[in-house]
mmCIF file of C-alpha atoms in Angstrom:
data_model
loop_
_atom_site.group_PDB
_atom_site.id
_atom_site.type_symbol
_atom_site.label_atom_id
_atom_site.label_comp_id
_atom_site.label_asym_id
_atom_site.label_seq_id
_atom_site.Cartn_x
_atom_site.Cartn_y
_atom_site.Cartn_z
ATOM 1 C CA MET A 7 -2.482 -62.015 57.514
ATOM 2 C CA LYS A 8 1.266 -61.939 56.829
ATOM 3 C CA VAL A 9 2.343 -60.651 53.430
ATOM 4 C CA VAL A 10 5.703 -60.117 51.762
ATOM 5 C CA PHE A 11 6.057 -57.642 48.901
ATOM 6 C CA ALA A 12 8.797 -57.709 46.286
ATOM 7 C CA CYS A 13 9.475 -54.345 44.643
ATOM 8 C CA ALA A 14 12.497 -52.342 43.596
ATOM 9 C CA GLY A 15 13.903 -49.765 41.234
ATOM 10 C CA THR A 16 11.297 -47.188 40.293
ATOM 11 C CA GLY A 17 8.247 -45.681 41.920
ATOM 12 C CA GLY A 18 6.153 -47.439 39.283
ATOM 13 C CA HIS A 19 7.039 -50.761 40.909
ATOM 14 C CA ILE A 20 7.326 -49.604 44.517
ATOM 15 C CA ASN A 21 4.247 -47.418 44.965
ATOM 16 C CA PRO A 22 1.720 -50.074 43.825
ATOM 17 C CA ALA A 23 3.178 -52.449 46.424
ATOM 18 C CA ILE A 24 2.817 -49.828 49.153
ATOM 19 C CA ALA A 25 -0.720 -49.076 47.961
ATOM 20 C CA ILE A 26 -1.715 -52.751 48.132
ATOM 21 C CA ALA A 27 -0.208 -53.045 51.613
ATOM 22 C CA ASN A 28 -2.293 -50.045 52.657
ATOM 23 C CA ILE A 29 -5.443 -51.699 51.272
ATOM 24 C CA ILE A 30 -4.819 -54.871 53.275
ATOM 25 C CA LYS A 31 -3.951 -52.864 56.387
ATOM 26 C CA SER A 32 -7.236 -50.941 56.149
ATOM 27 C CA LYS A 33 -9.162 -54.225 56.026
ATOM 28 C CA GLU A 34 -7.035 -56.439 58.247
ATOM 29 C CA LYS A 35 -5.781 -54.324 61.153
ATOM 30 C CA ASN A 36 -3.560 -57.032 62.620
ATOM 31 C CA SER A 37 -1.764 -57.864 59.386
ATOM 32 C CA LYS A 38 2.021 -57.915 59.235
ATOM 33 C CA PHE A 39 4.058 -56.820 56.243
ATOM 34 C CA LEU A 40 7.617 -57.161 55.032
ATOM 35 C CA PHE A 41 9.096 -55.690 51.874
ATOM 36 C CA ILE A 42 12.020 -57.163 49.976
ATOM 37 C CA GLY A 43 14.186 -54.852 47.893
ATOM 38 C CA THR A 44 17.752 -54.013 46.965
ATOM 39 C CA LYS A 45 20.287 -52.428 49.264
ATOM 40 C CA ASP A 46 20.670 -49.111 47.456
ATOM 41 C CA GLY A 47 17.348 -48.721 45.628
ATOM 42 C CA LEU A 48 14.683 -46.041 45.927
ATOM 43 C CA GLU A 49 12.454 -48.615 47.608
ATOM 44 C CA ASN A 50 14.335 -48.069 50.882
ATOM 45 C CA LYS A 51 13.299 -44.419 51.065
ATOM 46 C CA LEU A 52 9.700 -44.954 49.912
ATOM 47 C CA VAL A 53 8.953 -48.082 51.946
ATOM 48 C CA LYS A 54 10.428 -46.691 55.159
ATOM 49 C CA ASN A 55 8.584 -43.398 54.648
ATOM 50 C CA ALA A 56 5.350 -45.408 54.348
ATOM 51 C CA GLY A 57 6.105 -47.031 57.708
ATOM 52 C CA TYR A 58 6.967 -50.547 56.565
ATOM 53 C CA GLU A 59 9.999 -52.769 57.169
ATOM 54 C CA ILE A 60 12.280 -53.734 54.295
ATOM 55 C CA LYS A 61 14.994 -56.380 53.909
ATOM 56 C CA HIS A 62 17.490 -56.777 51.074
ATOM 57 C CA ILE A 63 18.583 -59.486 48.684
ATOM 58 C CA ARG A 64 21.176 -59.720 45.952
ATOM 59 C CA THR A 65 19.843 -59.605 42.437
ATOM 60 C CA GLY A 66 20.688 -58.402 38.952
ATOM 61 C CA LYS A 67 18.973 -56.900 35.956
ATOM 62 C CA ILE A 68 19.328 -58.784 32.689
ATOM 63 C CA ILE A 69 20.150 -56.420 29.816
ATOM 64 C CA ARG A 70 18.529 -57.168 26.451
ATOM 65 C CA SER A 71 21.812 -57.446 24.593
ATOM 66 C CA LEU A 72 24.937 -59.583 24.635
ATOM 67 C CA THR A 73 27.066 -58.255 27.454
ATOM 68 C CA LEU A 74 29.296 -59.703 30.154
ATOM 69 C CA LYS A 75 27.236 -57.812 32.720
ATOM 70 C CA ASN A 76 24.492 -60.403 32.235
ATOM 71 C CA PHE A 77 26.706 -63.146 33.683
ATOM 72 C CA THR A 78 27.074 -61.148 36.897
ATOM 73 C CA ALA A 79 23.348 -60.407 36.892
ATOM 74 C CA ILE A 80 22.498 -64.111 36.534
ATOM 75 C CA LYS A 81 24.913 -65.031 39.319
ATOM 76 C CA ASN A 82 23.439 -62.407 41.642
ATOM 77 C CA THR A 83 19.906 -63.516 40.794
ATOM 78 C CA TYR A 84 20.675 -67.099 41.835
ATOM 79 C CA SER A 85 22.277 -65.784 45.028
ATOM 80 C CA GLY A 86 19.145 -63.709 45.551
ATOM 81 C CA ILE A 87 16.957 -66.819 45.498
ATOM 82 C CA GLY A 88 18.900 -68.099 48.491
ATOM 83 C CA ASP A 89 18.673 -64.743 50.229
ATOM 84 C CA ALA A 90 14.918 -64.608 49.632
ATOM 85 C CA LYS A 91 14.387 -68.172 50.892
ATOM 86 C CA LYS A 92 16.018 -67.288 54.203
ATOM 87 C CA ILE A 93 13.869 -64.181 54.606
ATOM 88 C CA LEU A 94 10.642 -65.999 53.697
ATOM 89 C CA ALA A 95 11.429 -68.981 55.903
ATOM 90 C CA SER A 96 11.998 -66.633 58.842
ATOM 91 C CA PHE A 97 8.952 -64.389 58.288
ATOM 92 C CA LYS A 98 6.607 -67.247 57.297
ATOM 93 C CA PRO A 99 4.191 -65.217 55.124
ATOM 94 C CA ASP A 100 0.782 -66.423 54.007
ATOM 95 C CA LEU A 101 1.316 -64.764 50.644
ATOM 96 C CA VAL A 102 3.995 -63.089 48.519
ATOM 97 C CA ILE A 103 3.071 -60.279 46.125
ATOM 98 C CA GLY A 104 5.298 -58.920 43.375
ATOM 99 C CA THR A 105 4.608 -55.680 41.534
ATOM 100 C CA GLY A 106 6.992 -56.065 38.599
ATOM 101 C CA GLY A 107 10.693 -55.527 38.065
ATOM 102 C CA TYR A 108 13.650 -57.872 38.118
ATOM 103 C CA ILE A 109 13.606 -58.384 41.896
ATOM 104 C CA CYS A 110 10.385 -60.365 41.538
ATOM 105 C CA GLY A 111 12.284 -63.203 39.865
ATOM 106 C CA PRO A 112 14.324 -64.488 42.814
ATOM 107 C CA VAL A 113 11.609 -63.716 45.386
ATOM 108 C CA MET A 114 8.845 -65.535 43.521
ATOM 109 C CA LEU A 115 11.113 -68.488 42.716
ATOM 110 C CA ALA A 116 11.994 -68.700 46.408
ATOM 111 C CA ALA A 117 8.289 -68.604 47.313
ATOM 112 C CA LYS A 118 7.599 -71.421 44.855
ATOM 113 C CA LYS A 119 10.356 -73.556 46.358
ATOM 114 C CA LEU A 120 8.840 -73.003 49.822
ATOM 115 C CA ASN A 121 5.278 -73.700 48.600
ATOM 116 C CA ILE A 122 4.128 -70.190 49.485
ATOM 117 C CA PRO A 123 1.514 -68.836 47.040
ATOM 118 C CA TYR A 124 2.523 -65.750 45.135
ATOM 119 C CA MET A 125 0.577 -63.121 43.231
ATOM 120 C CA LEU A 126 1.663 -60.527 40.697
ATOM 121 C CA HIS A 127 0.351 -57.082 39.890
ATOM 122 C CA GLU A 128 1.164 -55.588 36.484
ATOM 123 C CA SER A 129 0.322 -51.894 36.229
ATOM 124 C CA ASN A 130 1.266 -51.310 32.605
ATOM 125 C CA ALA A 131 -0.649 -51.920 29.400
ATOM 126 C CA PHE A 132 2.262 -54.092 28.217
ATOM 127 C CA PRO A 133 3.381 -56.643 30.851
ATOM 128 C CA GLY A 134 7.077 -56.679 31.654
ATOM 129 C CA VAL A 135 9.372 -59.613 30.931
ATOM 130 C CA THR A 136 9.508 -60.700 34.574
ATOM 131 C CA VAL A 137 5.730 -60.812 34.887
ATOM 132 C CA LYS A 138 5.442 -62.796 31.649
ATOM 133 C CA LEU A 139 7.936 -65.376 32.904
ATOM 134 C CA LEU A 140 6.379 -65.703 36.358
ATOM 135 C CA ALA A 141 2.694 -65.538 35.385
ATOM 136 C CA LYS A 142 2.199 -69.247 34.711
ATOM 137 C CA ASN A 143 2.911 -70.334 38.294
ATOM 138 C CA ALA A 144 1.286 -67.361 40.000
ATOM 139 C CA ALA A 145 -1.850 -67.934 42.066
ATOM 140 C CA CYS A 146 -3.243 -64.806 40.427
ATOM 141 C CA VAL A 147 -2.017 -62.082 38.079
ATOM 142 C CA MET A 148 -3.754 -58.745 38.659
ATOM 143 C CA LEU A 149 -3.764 -56.277 35.781
ATOM 144 C CA GLY A 150 -3.972 -52.503 35.768
ATOM 145 C CA PHE A 151 -5.165 -52.419 32.140
ATOM 146 C CA GLU A 152 -7.605 -54.919 30.663
ATOM 147 C CA ASP A 153 -5.766 -54.957 27.324
ATOM 148 C CA ALA A 154 -2.698 -56.420 29.044
ATOM 149 C CA LYS A 155 -4.454 -59.803 29.286
ATOM 150 C CA GLU A 156 -4.064 -60.294 25.535
ATOM 151 C CA ARG A 157 -0.299 -60.009 25.955
ATOM 152 C CA LEU A 158 0.041 -62.842 28.479
ATOM 153 C CA ASN A 159 0.222 -66.505 27.524
ATOM 154 C CA SER A 160 -1.392 -67.522 30.792
ATOM 155 C CA LYS A 161 -5.074 -66.526 30.903
ATOM 156 C CA SER A 162 -6.924 -68.640 33.470
ATOM 157 C CA ASN A 163 -5.267 -67.000 36.474
ATOM 158 C CA VAL A 164 -5.399 -63.425 35.147
ATOM 159 C CA VAL A 165 -7.816 -60.846 36.596
ATOM 160 C CA PHE A 166 -8.356 -57.232 35.556
ATOM 161 C CA THR A 167 -8.396 -55.269 38.815
ATOM 162 C CA GLY A 168 -7.157 -51.820 37.871
ATOM 163 C CA THR A 169 -4.293 -50.097 39.642
ATOM 164 C CA THR A 170 -4.445 -48.342 42.968
ATOM 165 C CA ALA A 171 -2.254 -45.629 44.451
ATOM 166 C CA LYS A 172 -1.082 -44.568 47.907
ATOM 167 C CA PHE A 173 -4.018 -42.150 48.001
ATOM 168 C CA ASN A 174 -7.558 -42.379 46.663
ATOM 169 C CA ARG A 175 -10.265 -40.020 45.443
ATOM 170 C CA LYS A 176 -11.647 -39.458 48.938
ATOM 171 C CA ASP A 177 -8.173 -38.525 50.183
ATOM 172 C CA ILE A 178 -7.839 -35.915 47.422
ATOM 173 C CA ASP A 179 -11.333 -34.501 47.902
ATOM 174 C CA LYS A 180 -10.952 -33.959 51.634
ATOM 175 C CA LEU A 181 -7.692 -31.999 51.274
ATOM 176 C CA ASN A 182 -7.902 -28.230 51.686
ATOM 177 C CA ILE A 183 -6.033 -26.502 48.873
ATOM 178 C CA ASP A 184 -4.904 -23.545 51.008
ATOM 179 C CA GLU A 185 -3.537 -25.846 53.710
ATOM 180 C CA CYS A 186 -1.740 -27.910 51.068
ATOM 181 C CA LYS A 187 -0.156 -24.785 49.592
ATOM 182 C CA LYS A 188 1.027 -23.802 53.040
ATOM 183 C CA ASP A 189 2.493 -27.254 53.729
ATOM 184 C CA LEU A 190 4.299 -27.183 50.365
ATOM 185 C CA LYS A 191 5.479 -23.582 50.893
ATOM 186 C CA LEU A 192 3.459 -22.369 47.916
ATOM 187 C CA GLU A 193 1.027 -20.106 49.751
ATOM 188 C CA ASN A 194 2.320 -17.004 47.932
ATOM 189 C CA VAL A 195 1.834 -18.462 44.456
ATOM 190 C CA LYS A 196 -1.202 -16.841 42.840
ATOM 191 C CA LYS A 197 -0.738 -18.171 39.297
ATOM 192 C CA HIS A 198 -1.766 -21.557 37.884
ATOM 193 C CA ILE A 199 0.616 -24.230 39.140
ATOM 194 C CA VAL A 200 2.117 -26.544 36.534
ATOM 195 C CA LEU A 201 3.634 -29.672 38.063
ATOM 196 C CA VAL A 202 6.477 -31.128 35.988
ATOM 197 C CA THR A 203 7.364 -34.575 37.267
ATOM 198 C CA CYS A 204 8.733 -37.556 35.405
ATOM 199 C CA GLY A 205 8.653 -40.304 37.959
ATOM 200 C CA SER A 206 11.071 -41.224 40.718
ATOM 201 C CA GLN A 207 14.094 -41.081 38.412
ATOM 202 C CA GLY A 208 13.231 -37.765 36.788
ATOM 203 C CA ALA A 209 13.829 -37.155 33.083
ATOM 204 C CA LYS A 210 16.916 -35.270 31.926
ATOM 205 C CA ARG A 211 15.454 -34.367 28.528
ATOM 206 C CA VAL A 212 12.166 -33.027 29.902
ATOM 207 C CA ASN A 213 13.993 -31.049 32.586
ATOM 208 C CA GLU A 214 16.328 -29.509 30.022
ATOM 209 C CA VAL A 215 13.513 -28.552 27.637
ATOM 210 C CA LEU A 216 11.569 -26.872 30.439
ATOM 211 C CA LEU A 217 14.592 -24.762 31.407
ATOM 212 C CA GLU A 218 15.297 -23.973 27.764
ATOM 213 C CA MET A 219 11.697 -22.826 27.378
ATOM 214 C CA ILE A 220 11.859 -20.597 30.456
ATOM 215 C CA GLU A 221 15.156 -19.050 29.366
ATOM 216 C CA ARG A 222 14.076 -18.533 25.766
ATOM 217 C CA TYR A 223 10.730 -16.904 26.432
ATOM 218 C CA LEU A 224 11.909 -14.743 29.304
ATOM 219 C CA SER A 225 14.890 -13.623 27.250
ATOM 220 C CA LYS A 226 12.843 -13.146 24.086
ATOM 221 C CA ASN A 227 10.088 -11.203 25.765
ATOM 222 C CA LYS A 228 10.359 -10.108 29.391
ATOM 223 C CA LYS A 229 6.605 -9.457 29.329
ATOM 224 C CA ASP A 230 5.701 -12.969 28.209
ATOM 225 C CA LYS A 231 2.132 -13.467 29.398
ATOM 226 C CA LEU A 232 2.283 -17.222 29.995
ATOM 227 C CA LEU A 233 5.330 -17.105 32.245
ATOM 228 C CA ASN A 234 4.669 -13.793 33.957
ATOM 229 C CA GLU A 235 0.924 -13.912 34.456
ATOM 230 C CA LYS A 236 -0.408 -17.440 33.985
ATOM 231 C CA VAL A 237 1.857 -20.175 35.324
ATOM 232 C CA PHE A 238 4.282 -21.129 38.064
ATOM 233 C CA PHE A 239 6.303 -24.331 37.673
ATOM 234 C CA ILE A 240 7.092 -27.002 40.241
ATOM 235 C CA LEU A 241 9.880 -29.122 38.752
ATOM 236 C CA VAL A 242 10.508 -32.457 40.444
ATOM 237 C CA THR A 243 13.948 -33.276 39.072
ATOM 238 C CA GLY A 244 14.723 -36.662 40.581
ATOM 239 C CA ASP A 245 17.773 -37.101 42.828
ATOM 240 C CA LYS A 246 20.351 -37.584 40.101
ATOM 241 C CA ASN A 247 19.303 -34.504 38.124
ATOM 242 C CA TYR A 248 18.850 -32.004 40.953
ATOM 243 C CA ASP A 249 22.378 -30.593 41.127
ATOM 244 C CA ASP A 250 22.673 -30.123 37.364
ATOM 245 C CA ILE A 251 19.286 -28.393 37.203
ATOM 246 C CA SER A 252 20.163 -26.121 40.129
ATOM 247 C CA LYS A 253 23.407 -25.133 38.391
ATOM 248 C CA LYS A 254 21.608 -24.427 35.120
ATOM 249 C CA LEU A 255 18.966 -22.309 36.864
ATOM 250 C CA GLN A 256 21.693 -20.266 38.521
ATOM 251 C CA GLU A 257 23.298 -19.682 35.112
ATOM 252 C CA ILE A 258 19.964 -18.532 33.646
ATOM 253 C CA LYS A 259 19.371 -16.264 36.633
ATOM 254 C CA GLU A 260 22.748 -14.564 36.186
ATOM 255 C CA LYS A 261 22.446 -14.359 32.404
ATOM 256 C CA LEU A 262 18.996 -12.742 32.418
ATOM 257 C CA ASN A 263 19.343 -10.973 35.764
ATOM 258 C CA ILE A 264 15.934 -12.324 36.785
ATOM 259 C CA ASP A 265 14.638 -13.671 40.069
ATOM 260 C CA LEU A 266 13.609 -17.142 38.892
ATOM 261 C CA SER A 267 11.848 -17.916 42.179
ATOM 262 C CA LYS A 268 8.897 -16.010 40.684
ATOM 263 C CA TYR A 269 8.641 -18.611 37.937
ATOM 264 C CA ILE A 270 9.862 -21.985 39.182
ATOM 265 C CA LYS A 271 10.557 -24.073 42.270
ATOM 266 C CA THR A 272 12.573 -27.285 42.167
ATOM 267 C CA GLU A 273 12.277 -30.386 44.324
ATOM 268 C CA LYS A 274 14.374 -33.548 44.312
ATOM 269 C CA PHE A 275 11.434 -35.725 45.249
ATOM 270 C CA VAL A 276 7.924 -35.254 46.619
ATOM 271 C CA PHE A 277 6.513 -37.663 49.184
ATOM 272 C CA ASP A 278 3.149 -35.900 49.577
ATOM 273 C CA MET A 279 2.048 -36.292 45.970
ATOM 274 C CA ASP A 280 -1.616 -36.127 46.960
ATOM 275 C CA LYS A 281 -1.058 -32.579 48.211
ATOM 276 C CA MET A 282 0.987 -31.684 45.129
ATOM 277 C CA TYR A 283 -1.761 -32.885 42.791
ATOM 278 C CA LYS A 284 -4.324 -30.970 44.842
ATOM 279 C CA VAL A 285 -2.589 -27.625 44.290
ATOM 280 C CA SER A 286 -1.662 -28.255 40.647
ATOM 281 C CA ASP A 287 -3.773 -27.106 37.702
ATOM 282 C CA LEU A 288 -1.836 -28.935 34.988
ATOM 283 C CA CYS A 289 0.799 -31.672 34.981
ATOM 284 C CA VAL A 290 3.652 -32.417 32.595
ATOM 285 C CA THR A 291 4.650 -36.042 33.063
ATOM 286 C CA ARG A 292 5.900 -39.297 31.652
ATOM 287 C CA ALA A 293 3.213 -41.941 31.233
ATOM 288 C CA GLY A 294 4.052 -44.722 33.633
ATOM 289 C CA ALA A 295 1.051 -46.681 34.850
ATOM 290 C CA MET A 296 1.248 -45.255 38.376
ATOM 291 C CA THR A 297 1.398 -41.705 37.060
ATOM 292 C CA ILE A 298 -1.664 -42.311 34.877
ATOM 293 C CA THR A 299 -3.478 -43.784 37.884
ATOM 294 C CA GLU A 300 -2.627 -40.795 40.080
ATOM 295 C CA LEU A 301 -3.765 -38.374 37.369
ATOM 296 C CA LEU A 302 -7.037 -40.272 37.027
ATOM 297 C CA ILE A 303 -7.621 -40.297 40.781
ATOM 298 C CA SER A 304 -6.828 -36.597 41.180
ATOM 299 C CA SER A 305 -8.631 -35.630 37.946
ATOM 300 C CA LYS A 306 -5.753 -33.534 36.677
ATOM 301 C CA PRO A 307 -5.242 -32.748 32.979
ATOM 302 C CA ALA A 308 -1.766 -33.524 31.718
ATOM 303 C CA ILE A 309 0.732 -33.126 28.939
ATOM 304 C CA LEU A 310 2.137 -36.623 28.577
ATOM 305 C CA ILE A 311 5.640 -37.343 27.251
ATOM 306 C CA PRO A 312 5.942 -41.136 27.005
ATOM 307 C CA LEU A 313 9.374 -42.597 27.696
ATOM 308 C CA PRO A 314 10.571 -43.580 24.193
ATOM 309 C CA THR A 315 12.726 -46.453 25.473
ATOM 310 C CA ALA A 316 9.925 -48.100 27.469
ATOM 311 C CA ALA A 317 9.472 -51.768 26.543
ATOM 312 C CA GLU A 318 6.883 -52.297 23.796
ATOM 313 C CA ASN A 319 6.352 -48.509 23.827
ATOM 314 C CA HIS A 320 3.920 -49.221 26.664
ATOM 315 C CA GLN A 321 3.972 -45.664 28.015
ATOM 316 C CA TYR A 322 2.444 -44.366 24.786
ATOM 317 C CA TYR A 323 -0.478 -46.768 25.201
ATOM 318 C CA ASN A 324 -0.798 -45.777 28.859
ATOM 319 C CA ALA A 325 -0.948 -42.123 27.801
ATOM 320 C CA LYS A 326 -3.700 -42.845 25.280
ATOM 321 C CA VAL A 327 -6.012 -43.645 28.195
ATOM 322 C CA LEU A 328 -5.966 -39.972 29.201
ATOM 323 C CA GLU A 329 -5.825 -38.532 25.706
ATOM 324 C CA ASP A 330 -8.800 -40.607 24.574
ATOM 325 C CA ILE A 331 -11.025 -39.193 27.320
ATOM 326 C CA GLY A 332 -9.937 -35.632 26.610
ATOM 327 C CA ALA A 333 -7.902 -35.182 29.794
ATOM 328 C CA GLY A 334 -4.432 -35.346 28.262
ATOM 329 C CA LYS A 335 -2.266 -34.370 25.331
ATOM 330 C CA ILE A 336 0.624 -36.510 24.113
ATOM 331 C CA ILE A 337 3.924 -35.019 22.967
ATOM 332 C CA GLU A 338 6.272 -37.738 21.797
ATOM 333 C CA GLN A 339 9.829 -37.043 22.917
ATOM 334 C CA LYS A 340 11.065 -36.763 19.324
ATOM 335 C CA ASN A 341 8.707 -33.775 18.961
ATOM 336 C CA LEU A 342 9.538 -32.232 22.331
ATOM 337 C CA ASN A 343 11.222 -28.832 22.251
ATOM 338 C CA ALA A 344 10.816 -25.426 23.875
ATOM 339 C CA GLU A 345 8.233 -24.320 21.323
ATOM 340 C CA SER A 346 6.041 -27.430 21.400
ATOM 341 C CA LEU A 347 6.060 -27.504 25.202
ATOM 342 C CA TYR A 348 5.277 -23.775 25.445
ATOM 343 C CA GLU A 349 2.414 -23.978 22.969
ATOM 344 C CA SER A 350 0.904 -27.051 24.620
ATOM 345 C CA ILE A 351 1.043 -25.551 28.110
ATOM 346 C CA ASN A 352 -0.402 -22.257 26.878
ATOM 347 C CA GLU A 353 -3.222 -24.028 25.037
ATOM 348 C CA MET A 354 -4.197 -26.244 27.961
ATOM 349 C CA ILE A 355 -3.989 -23.454 30.532
ATOM 350 C CA ASP A 356 -6.258 -21.275 28.397
ATOM 351 C CA ASN A 357 -8.758 -24.122 28.085
ATOM 352 C CA LEU A 358 -8.757 -25.527 31.615
ATOM 353 C CA LYS A 359 -12.436 -24.715 32.059
ATOM 354 C CA ASP A 360 -13.307 -26.688 28.939
ATOM 355 C CA ILE A 361 -11.377 -29.817 29.929
ATOM 356 C CA ASN A 362 -13.882 -32.153 31.534
ATOM 357 C CA VAL A 363 -11.485 -33.648 34.039
ATOM 358 C CA GLN A 364 -14.352 -35.344 35.854
ATOM 359 C CA LYS A 365 -14.437 -37.852 32.989
ATOM 360 C CA SER A 366 -11.071 -39.078 34.181
ATOM 361 C CA ARG A 367 -12.638 -40.500 37.323
ATOM 362 C CA ILE A 368 -13.318 -43.747 35.538
ATOM 363 C CA ASP A 369 -14.829 -46.833 37.110
ATOM 364 C CA MET A 370 -11.656 -48.904 37.177
ATOM 365 C CA ILE A 371 -10.046 -46.489 39.654
ATOM 366 C CA GLU A 372 -13.089 -46.477 41.917
ATOM 367 C CA LYS A 373 -13.263 -50.277 41.957
ATOM 368 C CA SER A 374 -9.559 -51.169 41.984
ATOM 369 C CA GLU A 375 -9.087 -51.320 45.769
ATOM 370 C CA LYS A 376 -12.096 -53.616 46.166
ATOM 371 C CA ASN A 377 -10.982 -55.813 43.251
ATOM 372 C CA ILE A 378 -7.430 -56.205 44.517
ATOM 373 C CA TYR A 379 -8.517 -57.067 48.049
ATOM 374 C CA GLU A 380 -11.019 -59.633 46.764
ATOM 375 C CA CYS A 381 -8.313 -61.304 44.651
ATOM 376 C CA ILE A 382 -6.028 -61.568 47.674
ATOM 377 C CA ILE A 383 -8.762 -63.069 49.861
ATOM 378 C CA ASN A 384 -9.698 -65.567 47.109
ATOM 379 C CA VAL A 385 -6.096 -66.745 46.816
ATOM 380 C CA LEU A 386 -5.798 -67.230 50.575
ATOM 381 C CA LYS A 387 -9.025 -69.270 50.644
ATOM 382 C CA LYS A 388 -7.667 -71.822 48.165
#
């Protein structure tokens, strides 16, 4: 089996593609894969780290407002169709799979022109614009949330499969927590670990509120029980925020004359998220579909801060999946501040034993790999 994947931009688009490639690889040992992305996107780092080849095309993101930038984006998208046709004609795939994002447009249109079947996977509760536009001509549209079907005009080719991740429940269960701590250089941390991660791009507001909280409560009360006795933070900043956060932490350290390494560790990006989830007791995250899936797989309770600018407010609806089963608490960004974050973390840490995280291992996660593989095989049989 030869498969091309189109993904770019954020981990929420890239990681599902890698996960699907891993599913196929586990079933079809002799399969060949090629990823198509942008020249400078995060997909290059993630795809190469996963051991797959990636090629680039020109493309552009259409902005939902009147702007001259859209003319350049449209021009690049048309150029990208030509780029994609050359790549597909050379690789000769049996199937093309897109996992959302603007790069899917030129790649799927190129596949259509070459009579190569294409499939889409939409992880979010609210399908993106690109998926909506491409769904009609897709051989199959796989959905991460069943409710998303109501939001697509095309219905006959839509299948609820669930979303998969780069690791599964068995991978998490077989990990040894002490070995993971050692690998992540956390073996000396004896407190509850709170993982703060807001996707591949990070989140400036969440990062800033966390630092404000640490500074305020350490300054206000050097004997603060939550920070001194209960929790240790791992803050995954995202590449673009790392330097600013490091500078701010240094300022707090000098101002309070405190060794902050006792309270927080920062990372630009974490590749071994399965290990990071294993050692964490609580997560503070956005609510992208992939994040929700990973939390469900790893059975980790979370404080969820939906991205307020997400299309159709889809992250809020993603977050409700966890909140409704008692494994998550939503703080909308408009209500996010040092006090609300502190109180929520303190409350959830104190009640970890009462949070039935096993409920989060819902059927759709267990069945998603099987469902996705079956959809792919069915398309290839047609």
